[in-house]
Amino acid sequence: MQTSLQINSGNLMPESTEKSASRPLDGIRILDFTRVLAGPMSTALLADLGAQVVKVEPPQGDDYRAIGPMKNGQSALFTVMNRNKQSLVLDLKHADAVAVVHELARQVDVVVENFRPGVAERLGIGPETLRALNPRLVYVSVSGFGQTGPLAHRPAYDIIVQAMSGLMEATGEPQGAPTLVGEAVSDVVAGLFASWATLAALLQAQRTGDGQHVDVAMFDTTLSFLATSMSRYLFTGLPARRVGNRHPLSAPFGVYRARDGHYALAVLNKKLFDATAAAMDLPELASDPRFASDETRSANEPALRAALEGWSTQHDVADVVARLESAGVPAAPIWNIEQALNSEQIRSRGLLCEVEDERLPGLQLPTQPVHFNGALPNRAQRAPALGEHTELLLQSWLGRSTDAIAALREAGALG
């Protein structure tokens, strides 16, 4: 069953500012063969906005179901990345299970998979096979290095892509070792690009009537994410270097010491720099030729840092931030994740949703962070148990009887 997105003169424009009785992706059906992080994150973002996402799992389930931290037997990572989805168990090594996928493919708008290139084809569920059954189908492949190129068949995890993209080489202290970023950033960025690409392909399918195969590579998306490193290299021929807790090109733009901790400071132009100098009772900095432009401030960053910290180490973080903010200078304390999530700002923005789950009393889950003023609030439902919706989906989507489902199970197609 194909459902089209509504387009107004080629632009997605709300007809009014009043809340509608729907979500942006209501009616979109997605068959999700992904596991671990990048793929599941992409489909979770779409499910938040109303898409019906059916997670197809092998009999043993997604690997993430067994990855900690665990609570009451449930994985935190699986629970977050698979919210708002339904679980269908199929053993894709069984011909009857592949036949079920072929039937389902005729009824969905999108298929997303993150098998290693070539695996989906060998299983009989590759893009050519499924798009022959449903020409409007958008088939999204998420992999480490893409479907083409000399590294296409190489396995990849976040740390591998961080290592090869230049991200680790550009992260850390100047005299230290290349440093892993403290988040699975390559997986997350690939997931974001995959969700964006899915929607772009759906819009094109509505205009043309034809779906397509969308190829998303963690390596490509991570390199595209490195905006400052790439820009600098393309214009200067110089690779990014490790500079520690400061911006590689601008100053003062980094983390600085105060009496009782550290604070972040972001100064990008002369007006803000002069305001910083005045707020810190260091007016002489504003007229110092070493600090006359962003480029010269960056070149003389050690001397500038010494001057700023000479003042800020005599004051507590709260006082430093208050003084700078009162002067209109962007500054902030350094928070941990607990402080951020429990802040009044995030509470007011509704980033966390309370979700009913008898396995996890008091459960809160994140939701996609963009606010739509013409739609219902994001969906907020728990992650599914393994195979929880198998019979329901086979009955409601394919019209299978109880006996037919039992036969599939007896044959081993359902694990």
Short mmCIF file of C-alpha atoms in Angstrom, two decimals:
data_model
loop_
_atom_site.label_atom_id
_atom_site.label_comp_id
_atom_site.label_asym_id
_atom_site.label_seq_id
_atom_site.Cartn_x
_atom_site.Cartn_y
_atom_site.Cartn_z
CA MET A 1 0.00 0.00 0.00
CA GLN A 2 1.72 3.15 -1.21
CA THR A 3 1.13 6.43 0.60
CA SER A 4 2.27 9.71 -0.91
CA LEU A 5 3.62 12.73 0.88
CA GLN A 6 1.80 15.98 0.23
CA ILE A 7 3.70 18.58 -1.79
CA ASN A 8 2.71 22.21 -2.32
CA SER A 9 4.41 23.72 -5.40
CA GLY A 10 7.49 21.61 -4.74
CA ASN A 11 7.87 22.85 -1.18
CA LEU A 12 6.87 21.28 2.12
CA MET A 13 4.76 24.09 3.55
CA PRO A 14 2.24 23.80 6.38
CA GLU A 15 -1.23 24.95 5.42
CA SER A 16 -1.78 26.46 8.84
CA THR A 17 -0.08 26.96 12.15
CA GLU A 18 -2.69 24.90 13.98
CA LYS A 19 -1.95 21.38 15.13
CA SER A 20 -3.23 18.76 12.70
CA ALA A 21 -4.52 15.35 13.69
CA SER A 22 -1.55 13.58 12.13
CA ARG A 23 2.21 13.27 12.22
CA PRO A 24 4.45 14.11 9.22
CA LEU A 25 5.10 10.48 8.26
CA ASP A 26 1.78 8.88 9.15
CA GLY A 27 0.93 6.19 6.59
CA ILE A 28 4.52 5.54 5.50
CA ARG A 29 5.44 1.86 5.85
CA ILE A 30 9.07 0.82 6.35
CA LEU A 31 10.57 -2.67 6.39
CA ASP A 32 13.70 -2.45 8.54
CA PHE A 33 16.40 -5.14 8.27
CA THR A 34 19.01 -3.10 10.14
CA ARG A 35 20.77 -3.91 13.39
CA VAL A 36 23.17 -2.33 15.90
CA LEU A 37 23.23 1.51 15.64
CA ALA A 38 23.40 3.47 12.36
CA GLY A 39 20.49 1.78 10.58
CA PRO A 40 18.21 1.44 13.62
CA MET A 41 18.78 5.09 14.49
CA SER A 42 17.72 6.19 11.00
CA THR A 43 14.45 4.29 11.19
CA ALA A 44 13.80 5.30 14.82
CA LEU A 45 13.86 8.96 13.74
CA LEU A 46 11.27 8.18 11.05
CA ALA A 47 9.15 6.15 13.47
CA ASP A 48 9.10 9.10 15.91
CA LEU A 49 7.36 11.09 13.18
CA GLY A 50 4.69 8.48 12.53
CA ALA A 51 6.15 5.99 10.05
CA GLN A 52 5.17 2.38 10.70
CA VAL A 53 8.50 0.59 11.05
CA VAL A 54 8.57 -3.20 11.04
CA LYS A 55 11.89 -4.48 12.34
CA VAL A 56 12.70 -7.81 10.71
CA GLU A 57 14.94 -9.83 13.05
CA PRO A 58 16.61 -13.23 12.83
CA PRO A 59 15.51 -15.84 15.36
CA GLN A 60 18.31 -14.81 17.76
CA GLY A 61 17.36 -11.13 17.46
CA ASP A 62 19.35 -7.96 16.85
CA ASP A 63 22.83 -8.16 18.42
CA TYR A 64 22.02 -4.99 20.36
CA ARG A 65 19.46 -6.86 22.47
CA ALA A 66 22.40 -8.37 24.38
CA ILE A 67 24.64 -5.30 24.59
CA GLY A 68 24.83 -3.45 27.92
CA PRO A 69 24.13 -1.53 29.94
CA MET A 70 21.20 -3.76 30.87
CA LYS A 71 18.26 -3.13 33.18
CA ASN A 72 15.67 -5.78 34.05
CA GLY A 73 17.04 -7.86 31.19
CA GLN A 74 16.59 -5.07 28.64
CA SER A 75 19.40 -3.37 26.72
CA ALA A 76 19.55 0.41 27.00
CA LEU A 77 20.94 0.82 23.47
CA PHE A 78 18.39 -1.51 21.89
CA THR A 79 15.53 0.14 23.79
CA VAL A 80 16.51 3.63 22.63
CA MET A 81 17.33 2.79 19.00
CA ASN A 82 14.25 0.63 18.42
CA ARG A 83 11.52 2.68 20.05
CA ASN A 84 8.22 2.92 18.20
CA LYS A 85 8.88 -0.20 16.09
CA GLN A 86 7.23 -3.60 15.64
CA SER A 87 9.26 -6.84 15.63
CA LEU A 88 8.80 -9.57 13.03
CA VAL A 89 11.02 -12.67 13.25
CA LEU A 90 11.99 -14.34 9.96
CA ASP A 91 14.78 -16.81 9.25
CA LEU A 92 15.97 -15.44 5.92
CA LYS A 93 17.91 -18.61 5.18
CA HIS A 94 14.53 -20.28 4.72
CA ALA A 95 12.82 -19.96 1.31
CA ASP A 96 9.38 -19.48 2.86
CA ALA A 97 10.67 -16.53 4.92
CA VAL A 98 12.13 -14.91 1.80
CA ALA A 99 8.75 -15.37 0.08
CA VAL A 100 7.13 -13.52 2.99
CA VAL A 101 9.58 -10.64 2.50
CA HIS A 102 8.64 -10.49 -1.18
CA GLU A 103 4.97 -10.18 -0.25
CA LEU A 104 5.71 -7.50 2.33
CA ALA A 105 7.87 -5.54 -0.13
CA ARG A 106 4.82 -5.03 -2.34
CA GLN A 107 3.07 -3.22 0.54
CA VAL A 108 5.77 -0.91 1.89
CA ASP A 109 7.22 2.42 0.83
CA VAL A 110 10.75 1.86 2.11
CA VAL A 111 13.18 -0.98 2.82
CA VAL A 112 16.28 -0.22 4.91
CA GLU A 113 19.14 -2.70 5.38
CA ASN A 114 22.70 -2.65 6.67
CA PHE A 115 24.03 -6.01 5.58
CA ARG A 116 27.52 -6.12 4.17
CA PRO A 117 27.32 -5.39 0.40
CA GLY A 118 26.19 -8.48 -1.50
CA VAL A 119 24.53 -10.24 1.43
CA ALA A 120 21.01 -8.98 0.71
CA GLU A 121 21.32 -10.16 -2.89
CA ARG A 122 22.47 -13.61 -1.79
CA LEU A 123 19.49 -13.82 0.57
CA GLY A 124 17.13 -12.97 -2.29
CA ILE A 125 16.04 -9.59 -0.87
CA GLY A 126 18.37 -7.24 -2.75
CA PRO A 127 17.27 -3.95 -4.31
CA GLU A 128 16.78 -5.25 -7.85
CA THR A 129 14.66 -8.16 -6.65
CA LEU A 130 12.40 -6.12 -4.36
CA ARG A 131 12.10 -3.12 -6.70
CA ALA A 132 11.01 -5.47 -9.48
CA LEU A 133 8.09 -6.38 -7.22
CA ASN A 134 7.40 -2.74 -6.28
CA PRO A 135 8.84 -0.13 -8.70
CA ARG A 136 8.00 2.74 -6.31
CA LEU A 137 10.04 1.19 -3.52
CA VAL A 138 12.81 3.24 -1.91
CA TYR A 139 15.54 0.78 -0.95
CA VAL A 140 18.16 2.20 1.44
CA SER A 141 21.49 0.45 2.07
CA VAL A 142 23.62 1.61 5.00
CA SER A 143 27.16 0.22 5.15
CA GLY A 144 30.66 1.11 6.27
CA PHE A 145 32.14 2.05 2.90
CA GLY A 146 29.23 1.98 0.47
CA GLN A 147 28.17 -0.44 -2.25
CA THR A 148 31.04 0.42 -4.61
CA GLY A 149 34.77 1.11 -4.42
CA PRO A 150 37.79 -0.95 -3.34
CA LEU A 151 36.76 -0.94 0.34
CA ALA A 152 33.08 -1.76 -0.23
CA HIS A 153 33.25 -5.26 1.24
CA ARG A 154 35.32 -4.26 4.25
CA PRO A 155 33.50 -4.44 7.61
CA ALA A 156 33.34 -1.22 9.61
CA TYR A 157 32.43 -0.08 13.07
CA ASP A 158 32.41 3.46 14.36
CA ILE A 159 36.00 3.36 15.61
CA ILE A 160 37.24 2.10 12.22
CA VAL A 161 35.57 4.95 10.36
CA GLN A 162 36.73 7.54 12.90
CA ALA A 163 40.28 6.23 12.44
CA MET A 164 40.23 6.33 8.64
CA SER A 165 38.30 9.58 8.11
CA GLY A 166 40.80 11.90 9.79
CA LEU A 167 38.52 12.56 12.74
CA MET A 168 40.73 10.80 15.28
CA GLU A 169 43.89 12.33 13.81
CA ALA A 170 42.38 15.80 14.34
CA THR A 171 41.17 15.08 17.90
CA GLY A 172 43.24 15.24 21.07
CA GLU A 173 46.08 17.20 22.62
CA PRO A 174 48.80 18.53 20.29
CA GLN A 175 51.49 16.23 21.68
CA GLY A 176 49.13 13.36 22.43
CA ALA A 177 47.85 10.37 20.49
CA PRO A 178 44.97 10.48 18.00
CA THR A 179 41.82 10.33 20.11
CA LEU A 180 38.49 8.58 19.73
CA VAL A 181 35.57 11.01 20.00
CA GLY A 182 33.50 10.19 23.08
CA GLU A 183 30.39 9.22 21.12
CA ALA A 184 29.67 6.81 18.25
CA VAL A 185 29.64 9.81 15.95
CA SER A 186 30.18 7.96 12.66
CA ASP A 187 27.22 5.68 13.35
CA VAL A 188 25.04 8.61 14.40
CA VAL A 189 25.94 10.76 11.39
CA ALA A 190 25.28 7.85 9.01
CA GLY A 191 21.90 7.34 10.65
CA LEU A 192 21.01 11.00 10.22
CA PHE A 193 22.03 11.03 6.55
CA ALA A 194 20.13 7.79 5.96
CA SER A 195 16.89 9.21 7.38
CA TRP A 196 17.32 12.42 5.37
CA ALA A 197 18.07 10.45 2.20
CA THR A 198 15.04 8.22 2.73
CA LEU A 199 12.72 11.22 2.80
CA ALA A 200 14.39 12.83 -0.23
CA ALA A 201 13.96 9.61 -2.22
CA LEU A 202 10.31 9.34 -1.14
CA LEU A 203 9.64 12.84 -2.45
CA GLN A 204 11.26 12.00 -5.77
CA ALA A 205 9.26 8.78 -5.97
CA GLN A 206 6.07 10.78 -5.60
CA ARG A 207 7.06 13.13 -8.41
CA THR A 208 8.30 10.46 -10.83
CA GLY A 209 6.50 7.30 -9.77
CA ASP A 210 9.83 5.51 -9.49
CA GLY A 211 11.71 4.45 -6.39
CA GLN A 212 15.45 3.91 -6.28
CA HIS A 213 18.38 2.33 -4.47
CA VAL A 214 19.94 4.76 -1.94
CA ASP A 215 23.56 4.03 -0.98
CA VAL A 216 24.68 5.47 2.41
CA ALA A 217 28.28 4.93 3.56
CA MET A 218 29.55 5.69 7.07
CA PHE A 219 32.94 6.67 5.60
CA ASP A 220 31.38 9.18 3.18
CA THR A 221 29.00 10.67 5.71
CA THR A 222 31.69 11.07 8.37
CA LEU A 223 33.99 12.87 5.92
CA SER A 224 31.10 15.16 4.93
CA PHE A 225 30.52 15.84 8.63
CA LEU A 226 34.10 17.13 9.03
CA ALA A 227 33.20 20.59 7.75
CA THR A 228 36.12 22.59 9.15
CA SER A 229 38.75 19.94 8.46
CA MET A 230 37.60 19.50 4.88
CA SER A 231 37.30 23.22 4.20
CA ARG A 232 40.77 23.90 5.57
CA TYR A 233 42.35 21.12 3.52
CA LEU A 234 40.63 22.09 0.27
CA PHE A 235 41.82 25.70 0.58
CA THR A 236 45.27 25.24 2.12
CA GLY A 237 46.31 21.67 1.37
CA LEU A 238 46.98 21.23 5.10
CA PRO A 239 45.36 18.41 7.08
CA ALA A 240 43.73 19.28 10.39
CA ARG A 241 46.06 19.08 13.36
CA ARG A 242 45.34 18.24 16.97
CA VAL A 243 44.86 21.42 18.98
CA GLY A 244 43.26 20.14 22.18
CA ASN A 245 40.24 21.90 23.67
CA ARG A 246 40.14 24.78 21.22
CA HIS A 247 38.84 25.53 17.75
CA PRO A 248 41.39 24.65 15.05
CA LEU A 249 40.96 27.98 13.23
CA SER A 250 39.52 30.59 15.62
CA ALA A 251 40.44 32.09 19.02
CA PRO A 252 39.42 32.53 21.74
CA PHE A 253 37.16 29.62 20.92
CA GLY A 254 37.57 26.69 23.28
CA VAL A 255 37.70 25.52 26.87
CA TYR A 256 39.47 27.63 29.51
CA ARG A 257 40.31 27.29 33.20
CA ALA A 258 38.48 29.06 36.00
CA ARG A 259 39.14 28.89 39.76
CA ASP A 260 36.84 25.92 40.37
CA GLY A 261 36.66 24.24 36.97
CA HIS A 262 36.43 24.98 33.27
CA TYR A 263 34.19 27.00 30.98
CA ALA A 264 33.60 27.22 27.24
CA LEU A 265 34.06 30.47 25.33
CA ALA A 266 33.12 31.21 21.71
CA VAL A 267 34.44 34.44 20.16
CA LEU A 268 34.30 34.65 16.38
CA ASN A 269 34.61 38.37 15.57
CA LYS A 270 36.28 41.58 16.74
CA LYS A 271 33.12 42.96 18.34
CA LEU A 272 32.80 39.90 20.60
CA PHE A 273 36.52 39.94 21.34
CA ASP A 274 36.40 43.56 22.46
CA ALA A 275 33.38 42.74 24.65
CA THR A 276 35.31 39.80 26.15
CA ALA A 277 38.30 42.00 26.93
CA ALA A 278 36.08 44.59 28.60
CA ALA A 279 34.15 41.97 30.61
CA MET A 280 37.42 40.55 31.91
CA ASP A 281 38.83 43.97 32.78
CA LEU A 282 41.56 43.46 30.17
CA PRO A 283 40.98 46.43 27.83
CA GLU A 284 44.58 46.31 26.58
CA LEU A 285 43.82 43.09 24.69
CA ALA A 286 41.43 44.92 22.37
CA SER A 287 44.24 47.15 21.05
CA ASP A 288 47.00 44.52 20.98
CA PRO A 289 48.01 43.97 17.31
CA ARG A 290 48.54 40.25 18.02
CA PHE A 291 44.82 39.94 18.61
CA ALA A 292 43.51 42.30 15.92
CA SER A 293 41.82 39.61 13.79
CA ASP A 294 40.56 36.07 14.16
CA GLU A 295 43.54 34.80 12.16
CA THR A 296 46.14 36.60 14.28
CA ARG A 297 44.36 35.61 17.50
CA SER A 298 44.52 31.99 16.41
CA ALA A 299 48.20 32.29 15.52
CA ASN A 300 48.91 33.79 18.96
CA GLU A 301 46.51 31.54 20.88
CA PRO A 302 48.95 30.50 23.65
CA ALA A 303 49.60 34.13 24.65
CA LEU A 304 45.92 34.95 24.43
CA ARG A 305 44.98 31.93 26.53
CA ALA A 306 47.50 32.93 29.21
CA ALA A 307 45.99 36.41 29.41
CA LEU A 308 42.39 35.17 29.62
CA GLU A 309 43.14 32.47 32.18
CA GLY A 310 45.18 34.93 34.22
CA TRP A 311 41.85 36.64 34.88
CA SER A 312 39.42 33.70 34.87
CA THR A 313 41.42 31.55 37.31
CA GLN A 314 40.73 34.23 39.91
CA HIS A 315 36.96 33.65 39.57
CA ASP A 316 34.54 30.73 39.84
CA VAL A 317 32.96 29.29 36.68
CA ALA A 318 29.52 30.67 37.52
CA ASP A 319 30.90 34.18 37.96
CA VAL A 320 32.94 33.99 34.73
CA VAL A 321 29.95 32.81 32.69
CA ALA A 322 27.64 35.40 34.25
CA ARG A 323 30.09 38.23 33.51
CA LEU A 324 30.57 37.14 29.90
CA GLU A 325 26.88 36.52 29.26
CA SER A 326 25.99 39.96 30.60
CA ALA A 327 28.37 41.37 27.98
CA GLY A 328 26.69 39.37 25.22
CA VAL A 329 29.59 36.92 24.84
CA PRO A 330 28.70 33.23 24.26
CA ALA A 331 30.01 31.28 27.25
CA ALA A 332 28.91 28.23 29.21
CA PRO A 333 29.82 25.92 32.08
CA ILE A 334 30.90 22.38 31.25
CA TRP A 335 27.96 20.05 31.96
CA ASN A 336 27.72 16.28 32.02
CA ILE A 337 24.86 14.37 30.38
CA GLU A 338 22.88 14.25 33.64
CA GLN A 339 23.00 18.01 34.03
CA ALA A 340 22.04 18.56 30.42
CA LEU A 341 19.09 16.15 30.38
CA ASN A 342 17.77 17.45 33.71
CA SER A 343 18.14 21.11 32.78
CA GLU A 344 15.05 23.30 32.65
CA GLN A 345 15.81 23.99 28.98
CA ILE A 346 15.57 20.34 27.96
CA ARG A 347 12.56 19.75 30.21
CA SER A 348 10.75 22.61 28.51
CA ARG A 349 11.70 21.34 25.05
CA GLY A 350 10.37 17.82 25.69
CA LEU A 351 13.37 15.91 24.37
CA LEU A 352 12.62 13.01 26.72
CA CYS A 353 9.26 11.24 26.65
CA GLU A 354 7.70 9.09 29.35
CA VAL A 355 6.95 5.68 27.85
CA GLU A 356 4.81 2.86 29.22
CA ASP A 357 6.80 -0.38 29.48
CA GLU A 358 5.99 -2.93 32.18
CA ARG A 359 9.53 -4.31 31.83
CA LEU A 360 11.05 -0.91 32.64
CA PRO A 361 8.89 1.10 35.07
CA GLY A 362 9.44 4.86 34.82
CA LEU A 363 11.04 4.56 31.39
CA GLN A 364 12.03 7.75 29.57
CA LEU A 365 13.20 7.70 25.96
CA PRO A 366 14.61 10.39 23.68
CA THR A 367 12.70 11.45 20.61
CA GLN A 368 13.72 13.20 17.42
CA PRO A 369 14.45 16.80 18.45
CA VAL A 370 12.80 18.91 15.73
CA HIS A 371 9.51 20.62 16.60
CA PHE A 372 6.73 20.71 13.97
CA ASN A 373 4.08 23.30 14.74
CA GLY A 374 1.52 21.73 12.40
CA ALA A 375 1.64 18.13 13.59
CA LEU A 376 0.80 15.88 16.49
CA PRO A 377 3.55 15.28 19.06
CA ASN A 378 6.09 12.59 18.28
CA ARG A 379 5.08 9.00 18.82
CA ALA A 380 6.34 7.57 22.13
CA GLN A 381 6.12 3.79 22.40
CA ARG A 382 8.46 1.17 23.85
CA ALA A 383 10.80 -1.04 21.87
CA PRO A 384 9.27 -4.40 20.94
CA ALA A 385 10.00 -7.80 22.42
CA LEU A 386 11.61 -10.21 19.96
CA GLY A 387 8.97 -11.36 17.49
CA GLU A 388 6.21 -9.62 19.42
CA HIS A 389 4.26 -8.65 16.31
CA THR A 390 5.01 -11.60 14.01
CA GLU A 391 1.53 -13.12 13.99
CA LEU A 392 -0.23 -9.75 13.99
CA LEU A 393 1.68 -8.53 10.93
CA LEU A 394 1.30 -11.76 8.98
CA GLN A 395 -2.44 -11.64 9.63
CA SER A 396 -3.10 -7.93 9.09
CA TRP A 397 -0.70 -7.27 6.21
CA LEU A 398 -0.71 -10.59 4.37
CA GLY A 399 -4.02 -12.12 5.45
CA ARG A 400 -2.38 -15.29 6.75
CA SER A 401 -4.61 -17.57 8.78
CA THR A 402 -3.66 -18.99 12.14
CA ASP A 403 -3.08 -22.37 10.52
CA ALA A 404 -0.90 -20.88 7.77
CA ILE A 405 1.22 -19.07 10.36
CA ALA A 406 1.56 -22.27 12.35
CA ALA A 407 2.73 -24.04 9.20
CA LEU A 408 5.38 -21.39 8.60
CA ARG A 409 6.55 -21.76 12.16
CA GLU A 410 6.63 -25.55 11.90
CA ALA A 411 8.67 -25.30 8.70
CA GLY A 412 11.22 -23.06 10.45
CA ALA A 413 10.58 -19.88 8.49
CA LEU A 414 9.74 -17.98 11.68
CA GLY A 415 12.65 -19.33 13.66
#
